[in-house]
Amino acid sequence: MKIFVFLSIAALCSAKSLLQNEFLHFLAEQDIIPAPSPDDLIFTCPLKCICQIQVVQCSDAGLKSVPAKIPKDTVMLDLQNNKITEIKENDLKNLHLLYALFLINNRITKIHPKAFRSIKHLKLLYLSWNLLPQLPTNLPTSILELRIDDNKIKKIPKNAFKGMTFLHVLEMSGNPLDATGIEPDAFVGVLRLIYIRISQAKLTSVPKNLPPNLYELYLDHNKISSLELQDFRQYKDLYRLDLSYNQIKHIENGSLAYLPNLRQIHLENNKVNKVPASIKQLKYLQVVYLHNNNISKIEVDDFCPKESRIKKLHYSGISLFGNPVKHWEIQPASFQCVSGAHGVQLGNFRK
Ligand SMILES: *[C@@H]1O[C@H](CO)[C@@H](O)[C@H](O)[C@H]1NC(C)=O
Ligand SMILES: *[C@@H]1O[C@H](CO)[C@@H](O)[C@H](O)[C@H]1NC(C)=O
């Protein structure tokens, strides 16, 4: 029924507006949408935008500010690729139904602390590729996904995501953030965050103040030089960990053993000089990327422990090319717990 109603609205939106008003009244009588107020009867669509059933698209329109007169029933507002410099106090006023707001690739330096005050159902907020010097304050607590890559954010202060119980995905790559910039109580109250990406930042160590129930953590393209014993202690649910393109040389024995559920680890393009000791203890680990490191020797039990009770699942992929190890010195038994003919990529050796 609902689908039918939306399709009907879609069809009617392109019909005459008188017909549309009648139809909106009809929907209101059926309790499908709130009754239109006299204001709403004048159908408005901001200049340079395209409006279609509660979706307002104003991308690539050279806009320098958020357009006025956005229809009040808008659920999706697309303002990508413009020249907007600021979100002012009343720019988003009355958009009570807004569900998704896309502001990627503008020149935003400022978001008024009250800009979101009437928005209660926002789920997706994309602010990547702007010039924000800090996280916006008073974000709607309903947000599921926040993308704020490639801004100028140096700090995640205490209570930065206050009340954002539902936040699932946070993308914060390409900001000048280091691990000390993430304050101890930065994620207080965030209970369901399962995915964080802080790639291409200025991290020199693994941040310790992220929420404990993460599934996926991406810290690639940073300047992390070692993994310490306590680094992953609180991230026991991690499923996928990406530490590629760092400067990791030293991995403290046992540091990865805190990750019993790990399925996939990316350690490629670092300076690792031996296979991390705890790898073989991770019984669900399936994919290990270790290519382009400085590993010169593979021990027979580096991947496959002698006591078969430890490792339960077989590996499906191990990459080791681009390491100085001499392949003729590797014993075939080293990979006895790898499945498939192409499970191990040794590739060409430097010497
Ligand atoms: C790493 O720690 C485990 C026990 O936690 C121990 O059995 C093993 O010998 C250690 N390996 C190295 C290289 O220190
Ligand atoms: C690689 O390891 C060797 C010792 O095995 C060391 O002499 C060399 O400096 C290391 N290279 C890098 C880039 O860390």
CSV table of C-alpha atoms and ligand atoms in Angstrom, one decimal:
chain,number,residue,atom,x,y,z
A,1,MET,CA,0.0,0.0,0.0
A,2,LYS,CA,2.7,2.4,1.0
A,3,ILE,CA,4.7,1.7,-2.2
A,4,PHE,CA,1.6,2.4,-4.2
A,5,VAL,CA,1.0,5.7,-2.5
A,6,PHE,CA,4.6,6.8,-3.1
A,7,LEU,CA,4.4,5.8,-6.8
A,8,SER,CA,1.2,7.8,-7.1
A,9,ILE,CA,2.9,10.8,-5.5
A,10,ALA,CA,5.7,10.4,-8.0
A,11,ALA,CA,3.3,10.3,-10.9
A,12,LEU,CA,1.4,13.3,-9.6
A,13,CYS,CA,4.4,15.5,-8.9
A,14,SER,CA,4.9,15.8,-12.6
A,15,ALA,CA,1.2,16.5,-13.1
A,16,LYS,CA,-0.4,19.9,-12.6
A,17,SER,CA,-0.1,21.4,-9.1
A,18,LEU,CA,-3.8,21.8,-8.6
A,19,LEU,CA,-4.1,18.0,-9.0
A,20,GLN,CA,-1.2,17.6,-6.6
A,21,ASN,CA,-2.9,19.7,-4.0
A,22,GLU,CA,-6.0,17.7,-4.2
A,23,PHE,CA,-4.0,14.6,-3.9
A,24,LEU,CA,-2.1,15.9,-0.9
A,25,HIS,CA,-5.5,16.6,0.7
A,26,PHE,CA,-6.6,13.1,-0.1
A,27,LEU,CA,-3.4,11.7,1.5
A,28,ALA,CA,-4.0,13.9,4.6
A,29,GLU,CA,-7.6,12.6,4.9
A,30,GLN,CA,-6.2,9.0,4.8
A,31,ASP,CA,-3.8,10.0,7.6
A,32,ILE,CA,-0.8,9.3,5.4
A,33,ILE,CA,0.7,12.7,5.7
A,34,PRO,CA,-0.1,15.7,7.9
A,35,ALA,CA,-2.8,18.0,6.5
A,36,PRO,CA,-1.2,20.7,4.4
A,37,SER,CA,-1.3,24.2,5.9
A,38,PRO,CA,-2.2,27.1,3.5
A,39,ASP,CA,1.6,27.8,3.1
A,40,ASP,CA,2.3,24.4,1.7
A,41,LEU,CA,-0.3,24.8,-1.0
A,42,ILE,CA,2.0,27.0,-2.9
A,43,PHE,CA,4.4,24.5,-4.3
A,44,THR,CA,7.9,25.9,-4.0
A,45,CYS,CA,11.2,24.6,-5.2
A,46,PRO,CA,14.3,26.7,-4.6
A,47,LEU,CA,15.9,28.2,-7.6
A,48,LYS,CA,18.5,26.0,-9.3
A,49,CYS,CA,17.2,22.9,-7.5
A,50,ILE,CA,15.1,20.0,-8.7
A,51,CYS,CA,12.3,18.9,-6.4
A,52,GLN,CA,10.7,15.6,-6.6
A,53,ILE,CA,8.6,13.9,-3.9
A,54,GLN,CA,10.3,15.2,-0.8
A,55,VAL,CA,13.7,15.0,-2.4
A,56,VAL,CA,15.5,18.3,-3.1
A,57,GLN,CA,18.5,18.2,-5.3
A,58,CYS,CA,20.7,21.3,-5.6
A,59,SER,CA,24.1,19.8,-6.3
A,60,ASP,CA,26.6,21.5,-8.7
A,61,ALA,CA,24.6,24.7,-8.8
A,62,GLY,CA,27.2,27.2,-7.7
A,63,LEU,CA,25.2,28.0,-4.5
A,64,LYS,CA,27.0,30.2,-2.0
A,65,SER,CA,24.5,29.6,0.8
A,66,VAL,CA,21.7,27.1,1.6
A,67,PRO,CA,18.7,28.2,-0.5
A,68,ALA,CA,15.6,29.6,1.2
A,69,LYS,CA,12.2,28.1,0.8
A,70,ILE,CA,13.1,24.5,0.9
A,71,PRO,CA,9.8,22.5,1.0
A,72,LYS,CA,9.0,21.6,4.6
A,73,ASP,CA,8.4,18.0,3.9
A,74,THR,CA,11.9,17.4,2.4
A,75,VAL,CA,13.4,14.1,3.5
A,76,MET,CA,16.5,14.3,1.4
A,77,LEU,CA,18.4,17.5,0.7
A,78,ASP,CA,21.4,17.3,-1.6
A,79,LEU,CA,23.7,20.3,-1.6
A,80,GLN,CA,26.9,18.7,-2.8
A,81,ASN,CA,29.5,20.4,-4.9
A,82,ASN,CA,28.6,24.0,-4.2
A,83,LYS,CA,30.4,27.0,-2.7
A,84,ILE,CA,28.5,27.1,0.6
A,85,THR,CA,30.6,28.7,3.3
A,86,GLU,CA,28.4,28.5,6.3
A,87,ILE,CA,25.3,26.8,7.7
A,88,LYS,CA,23.4,29.6,9.5
A,89,GLU,CA,21.0,29.4,12.4
A,90,ASN,CA,17.8,29.3,10.3
A,91,ASP,CA,19.1,27.6,7.1
A,92,LEU,CA,17.5,24.2,8.0
A,93,LYS,CA,14.7,25.5,10.2
A,94,ASN,CA,11.4,23.7,9.8
A,95,LEU,CA,12.8,20.7,8.0
A,96,HIS,CA,11.4,18.4,10.6
A,97,LEU,CA,11.3,15.4,8.3
A,98,LEU,CA,14.8,15.6,7.0
A,99,TYR,CA,16.4,12.2,6.9
A,100,ALA,CA,19.5,12.7,4.7
A,101,LEU,CA,21.6,15.9,4.3
A,102,PHE,CA,24.5,15.9,1.8
A,103,LEU,CA,26.9,18.8,2.0
A,104,ILE,CA,30.0,17.2,0.6
A,105,ASN,CA,32.5,19.4,-1.3
A,106,ASN,CA,31.6,22.9,-0.2
A,107,ARG,CA,33.6,25.5,1.6
A,108,ILE,CA,31.9,25.3,5.0
A,109,THR,CA,33.9,26.7,7.8
A,110,LYS,CA,31.1,27.2,10.3
A,111,ILE,CA,27.9,25.5,11.4
A,112,HIS,CA,25.8,27.4,13.8
A,113,PRO,CA,25.3,25.6,17.1
A,114,LYS,CA,21.5,25.8,16.7
A,115,ALA,CA,21.4,25.0,13.0
A,116,PHE,CA,20.0,21.5,13.6
A,117,ARG,CA,17.6,22.3,16.4
A,118,SER,CA,14.4,21.5,14.6
A,119,ILE,CA,15.8,18.3,12.9
A,120,LYS,CA,14.9,15.3,14.9
A,121,HIS,CA,15.1,12.4,12.4
A,122,LEU,CA,18.3,13.0,10.5
A,123,LYS,CA,20.0,9.7,9.8
A,124,LEU,CA,22.7,10.5,7.2
A,125,LEU,CA,24.9,13.6,7.5
A,126,TYR,CA,27.7,13.9,4.9
A,127,LEU,CA,30.1,16.8,5.5
A,128,SER,CA,33.2,15.5,3.8
A,129,TRP,CA,35.5,17.9,1.8
A,130,ASN,CA,34.8,21.1,3.6
A,131,LEU,CA,36.9,23.4,5.8
A,132,LEU,CA,35.5,22.7,9.2
A,133,PRO,CA,38.0,23.3,12.0
A,134,GLN,CA,36.1,21.3,14.5
A,135,LEU,CA,33.2,18.8,14.8
A,136,PRO,CA,29.8,20.6,14.7
A,137,THR,CA,28.2,20.8,18.1
A,138,ASN,CA,24.6,19.8,18.9
A,139,LEU,CA,24.2,17.3,16.1
A,140,PRO,CA,20.9,15.5,15.9
A,141,THR,CA,21.1,12.5,18.2
A,142,SER,CA,19.3,10.4,15.6
A,143,ILE,CA,22.3,10.2,13.2
A,144,LEU,CA,23.3,6.7,12.0
A,145,GLU,CA,26.1,7.7,9.7
A,146,LEU,CA,28.4,10.7,9.9
A,147,ARG,CA,31.0,11.4,7.2
A,148,ILE,CA,33.3,14.3,7.9
A,149,ASP,CA,36.4,13.3,6.0
A,150,ASP,CA,38.9,15.8,4.6
A,151,ASN,CA,38.2,18.8,6.8
A,152,LYS,CA,40.5,20.5,9.3
A,153,ILE,CA,39.5,18.8,12.5
A,154,LYS,CA,42.4,18.3,15.0
A,155,LYS,CA,40.4,17.2,18.0
A,156,ILE,CA,37.5,15.0,19.1
A,157,PRO,CA,36.6,16.7,22.4
A,158,LYS,CA,34.8,15.2,25.4
A,159,ASN,CA,31.1,14.4,24.6
A,160,ALA,CA,31.6,15.2,21.0
A,161,PHE,CA,28.8,12.8,20.0
A,162,LYS,CA,26.6,13.3,23.1
A,163,GLY,CA,23.4,11.4,23.0
A,164,MET,CA,24.2,9.9,19.6
A,165,THR,CA,23.2,6.4,20.7
A,166,PHE,CA,22.5,5.2,17.2
A,167,LEU,CA,25.7,6.3,15.5
A,168,HIS,CA,26.8,3.3,13.5
A,169,VAL,CA,29.4,4.6,11.0
A,170,LEU,CA,31.9,7.4,11.4
A,171,GLU,CA,34.2,8.4,8.6
A,172,MET,CA,36.9,10.9,9.7
A,173,SER,CA,39.8,10.4,7.3
A,174,GLY,CA,41.9,13.1,6.0
A,175,ASN,CA,41.8,15.3,9.0
A,176,PRO,CA,44.9,16.5,10.9
A,177,LEU,CA,44.0,14.4,13.9
A,178,ASP,CA,46.5,12.7,16.1
A,179,ALA,CA,45.8,10.1,18.8
A,180,THR,CA,46.2,12.7,21.6
A,181,GLY,CA,43.5,14.8,20.0
A,182,ILE,CA,40.9,12.1,20.8
A,183,GLU,CA,39.9,13.0,24.4
A,184,PRO,CA,39.1,10.1,26.9
A,185,ASP,CA,35.4,10.8,27.0
A,186,ALA,CA,35.0,11.7,23.4
A,187,PHE,CA,32.6,8.8,22.6
A,188,VAL,CA,30.6,8.8,25.9
A,189,GLY,CA,27.1,7.5,25.2
A,190,VAL,CA,27.9,6.2,21.7
A,191,LEU,CA,26.8,2.6,22.1
A,192,ARG,CA,26.4,1.1,18.6
A,193,LEU,CA,29.3,2.5,16.6
A,194,ILE,CA,30.7,-0.5,14.6
A,195,TYR,CA,32.7,1.2,11.9
A,196,ILE,CA,35.4,3.9,12.2
A,197,ARG,CA,37.7,5.1,9.5
A,198,ILE,CA,40.5,7.5,10.5
A,199,SER,CA,42.8,7.0,7.5
A,200,GLN,CA,45.2,9.6,6.2
A,201,ALA,CA,45.4,11.5,9.5
A,202,LYS,CA,48.3,12.2,11.7
A,203,LEU,CA,48.1,9.2,14.1
A,204,THR,CA,51.4,8.1,15.5
A,205,SER,CA,49.8,5.4,17.7
A,206,VAL,CA,46.6,3.4,17.9
A,207,PRO,CA,43.9,5.6,19.5
A,208,LYS,CA,42.8,4.1,22.8
A,209,ASN,CA,39.6,6.1,23.4
A,210,LEU,CA,37.4,4.8,20.7
A,211,PRO,CA,34.2,2.9,21.5
A,212,PRO,CA,34.7,-0.7,22.7
A,213,ASN,CA,32.2,-2.5,20.4
A,214,LEU,CA,33.8,-1.7,17.0
A,215,TYR,CA,33.7,-4.3,14.3
A,216,GLU,CA,35.8,-2.5,11.7
A,217,LEU,CA,38.7,-0.1,12.4
A,218,TYR,CA,40.6,1.6,9.6
A,219,LEU,CA,43.8,3.4,10.5
A,220,ASP,CA,45.7,3.1,7.2
A,221,HIS,CA,47.9,5.8,5.8
A,222,ASN,CA,49.0,7.2,9.2
A,223,LYS,CA,52.3,7.3,11.0
A,224,ILE,CA,51.9,4.5,13.5
A,225,SER,CA,55.3,3.1,14.3
A,226,SER,CA,54.5,0.3,16.8
A,227,LEU,CA,51.7,-1.8,18.2
A,228,GLU,CA,51.9,-1.9,22.0
A,229,LEU,CA,50.5,-4.6,24.3
A,230,GLN,CA,47.5,-2.5,25.5
A,231,ASP,CA,46.6,-1.0,22.1
A,232,PHE,CA,43.7,-3.3,21.3
A,233,ARG,CA,42.7,-4.3,24.8
A,234,GLN,CA,39.3,-2.7,24.6
A,235,TYR,CA,38.4,-3.6,21.0
A,236,LYS,CA,37.6,-7.2,21.6
A,237,ASP,CA,34.9,-7.4,18.9
A,238,LEU,CA,37.0,-6.3,16.0
A,239,TYR,CA,36.4,-8.2,12.9
A,240,ARG,CA,38.5,-6.2,10.4
A,241,LEU,CA,41.6,-4.2,11.2
A,242,ASP,CA,43.4,-2.1,8.7
A,243,LEU,CA,46.9,-0.8,9.6
A,244,SER,CA,48.4,-0.7,6.2
A,245,TYR,CA,50.6,2.1,5.0
A,246,ASN,CA,52.0,3.0,8.4
A,247,GLN,CA,55.5,2.7,9.7
A,248,ILE,CA,55.0,-0.2,12.0
A,249,LYS,CA,58.3,-1.9,12.8
A,250,HIS,CA,57.6,-3.3,16.3
A,251,ILE,CA,54.6,-5.4,17.2
A,252,GLU,CA,54.6,-6.3,20.9
A,253,ASN,CA,54.0,-9.9,21.5
A,254,GLY,CA,50.4,-10.5,22.6
A,255,SER,CA,49.1,-7.1,21.4
A,256,LEU,CA,46.9,-8.8,18.7
A,257,ALA,CA,45.9,-11.6,21.0
A,258,TYR,CA,43.3,-9.2,22.4
A,259,LEU,CA,41.3,-9.6,19.2
A,260,PRO,CA,39.9,-13.1,19.4
A,261,ASN,CA,37.2,-12.4,16.7
A,262,LEU,CA,39.5,-10.9,14.1
A,263,ARG,CA,38.8,-12.2,10.5
A,264,GLN,CA,41.0,-9.9,8.5
A,265,ILE,CA,44.2,-7.9,9.2
A,266,HIS,CA,45.9,-5.5,6.9
A,267,LEU,CA,49.6,-4.9,7.8
A,268,GLU,CA,50.9,-4.4,4.3
A,269,ASN,CA,53.3,-1.6,3.5
A,270,ASN,CA,54.9,-1.3,6.9
A,271,LYS,CA,58.3,-2.1,8.2
A,272,VAL,CA,57.4,-5.3,10.1
A,273,ASN,CA,60.4,-7.7,10.3
A,274,LYS,CA,58.7,-10.9,11.4
A,275,VAL,CA,55.2,-12.4,11.4
A,276,PRO,CA,53.5,-11.1,14.6
A,277,ALA,CA,53.7,-13.8,17.3
A,278,SER,CA,50.0,-13.7,18.2
A,279,ILE,CA,48.7,-14.3,14.7
A,280,LYS,CA,48.5,-18.1,15.1
A,281,GLN,CA,46.4,-17.7,18.2
A,282,LEU,CA,43.6,-16.0,16.4
A,283,LYS,CA,41.4,-18.9,15.6
A,284,TYR,CA,39.0,-17.1,13.2
A,285,LEU,CA,41.6,-15.2,11.3
A,286,GLN,CA,41.3,-15.8,7.6
A,287,VAL,CA,43.1,-13.1,5.7
A,288,VAL,CA,46.5,-11.7,6.6
A,289,TYR,CA,48.1,-9.0,4.4
A,290,LEU,CA,51.8,-8.7,5.1
A,291,HIS,CA,53.2,-7.8,1.7
A,292,ASN,CA,55.7,-5.0,1.3
A,293,ASN,CA,57.3,-5.4,4.7
A,294,ASN,CA,60.8,-6.4,5.9
A,295,ILE,CA,60.1,-10.0,6.8
A,296,SER,CA,63.3,-12.1,6.2
A,297,LYS,CA,62.3,-15.4,7.7
A,298,ILE,CA,59.1,-17.5,8.1
A,299,GLU,CA,59.1,-20.0,10.9
A,300,VAL,CA,57.3,-23.2,10.4
A,301,ASP,CA,54.7,-22.3,13.1
A,302,ASP,CA,54.3,-18.6,12.4
A,303,PHE,CA,50.9,-19.1,10.9
A,304,CYS,CA,49.9,-22.6,11.6
A,305,PRO,CA,50.5,-23.6,15.2
A,306,LYS,CA,51.8,-27.1,16.0
A,307,GLU,CA,49.0,-27.8,18.5
A,308,SER,CA,46.1,-27.9,16.1
A,309,ARG,CA,43.6,-27.1,18.8
A,310,ILE,CA,44.5,-23.3,18.7
A,311,LYS,CA,43.8,-22.5,15.1
A,312,LYS,CA,40.3,-23.6,14.1
A,313,LEU,CA,39.5,-22.0,10.7
A,314,HIS,CA,41.8,-22.2,7.7
A,315,TYR,CA,43.3,-19.1,6.2
A,316,SER,CA,41.9,-18.2,2.8
A,317,GLY,CA,44.6,-15.6,2.0
A,318,ILE,CA,48.1,-14.7,3.2
A,319,SER,CA,50.1,-12.2,1.2
A,320,LEU,CA,53.8,-12.0,1.7
A,321,PHE,CA,55.3,-10.7,-1.6
A,322,GLY,CA,57.6,-7.7,-1.4
A,323,ASN,CA,59.4,-9.1,1.7
A,324,PRO,CA,63.1,-10.1,1.7
A,325,VAL,CA,62.4,-13.7,2.8
A,326,LYS,CA,64.0,-16.3,0.6
A,327,HIS,CA,61.2,-18.5,-0.6
A,328,TRP,CA,63.4,-21.7,-0.9
A,329,GLU,CA,63.9,-21.5,2.8
A,330,ILE,CA,60.2,-21.6,3.7
A,331,GLN,CA,59.1,-25.1,4.7
A,332,PRO,CA,55.9,-26.2,3.0
A,333,ALA,CA,54.4,-27.1,6.4
A,334,SER,CA,54.4,-23.4,7.2
A,335,PHE,CA,51.2,-23.1,5.2
A,336,GLN,CA,49.5,-26.4,6.0
A,337,CYS,CA,46.5,-24.5,7.5
A,338,VAL,CA,45.9,-22.4,4.4
A,339,SER,CA,43.2,-23.6,2.0
A,340,GLY,CA,43.2,-23.2,-1.8
A,341,ALA,CA,46.0,-23.3,-4.3
A,342,HIS,CA,46.3,-19.5,-4.3
A,343,GLY,CA,45.9,-19.0,-0.6
A,344,VAL,CA,49.5,-17.8,-0.2
A,345,GLN,CA,50.9,-15.0,-2.4
A,346,LEU,CA,54.7,-15.1,-2.2
A,347,GLY,CA,55.2,-13.3,-5.5
A,348,ASN,CA,58.7,-12.1,-6.6
A,349,PHE,CA,61.4,-11.5,-4.1
A,350,ARG,CA,63.7,-8.6,-4.0
A,351,LYS,CA,66.7,-10.8,-3.3
B,1,LIG,C1,54.7,-14.6,22.9
B,1,LIG,O1,53.8,-14.9,24.0
B,1,LIG,C2,53.4,-16.2,24.0
B,1,LIG,C3,52.5,-16.3,25.2
B,1,LIG,O2,51.7,-15.2,25.4
B,1,LIG,C4,54.6,-17.1,24.2
B,1,LIG,O3,54.2,-18.4,24.2
B,1,LIG,C5,55.6,-16.9,23.1
B,1,LIG,O4,56.8,-17.6,23.3
B,1,LIG,C6,55.9,-15.4,23.0
B,1,LIG,N1,56.7,-15.2,21.8
B,1,LIG,C7,57.8,-14.4,21.7
B,1,LIG,C8,58.5,-14.3,20.4
B,1,LIG,O5,58.2,-13.8,22.7
B,2,LIG,C1,65.0,-4.5,7.4
B,2,LIG,O1,65.6,-5.4,8.3
B,2,LIG,C2,67.0,-5.4,8.4
B,2,LIG,C3,67.4,-6.5,9.3
B,2,LIG,O2,66.9,-7.7,9.1
B,2,LIG,C4,67.5,-4.0,8.8
B,2,LIG,O3,68.9,-4.0,8.7
B,2,LIG,C5,67.0,-3.0,7.9
B,2,LIG,O4,67.3,-1.7,8.3
B,2,LIG,C6,65.4,-3.1,7.8
B,2,LIG,N1,64.9,-2.2,6.9
B,2,LIG,C7,64.0,-1.3,7.2
B,2,LIG,C8,63.5,-0.4,6.1
B,2,LIG,O5,63.5,-1.2,8.3
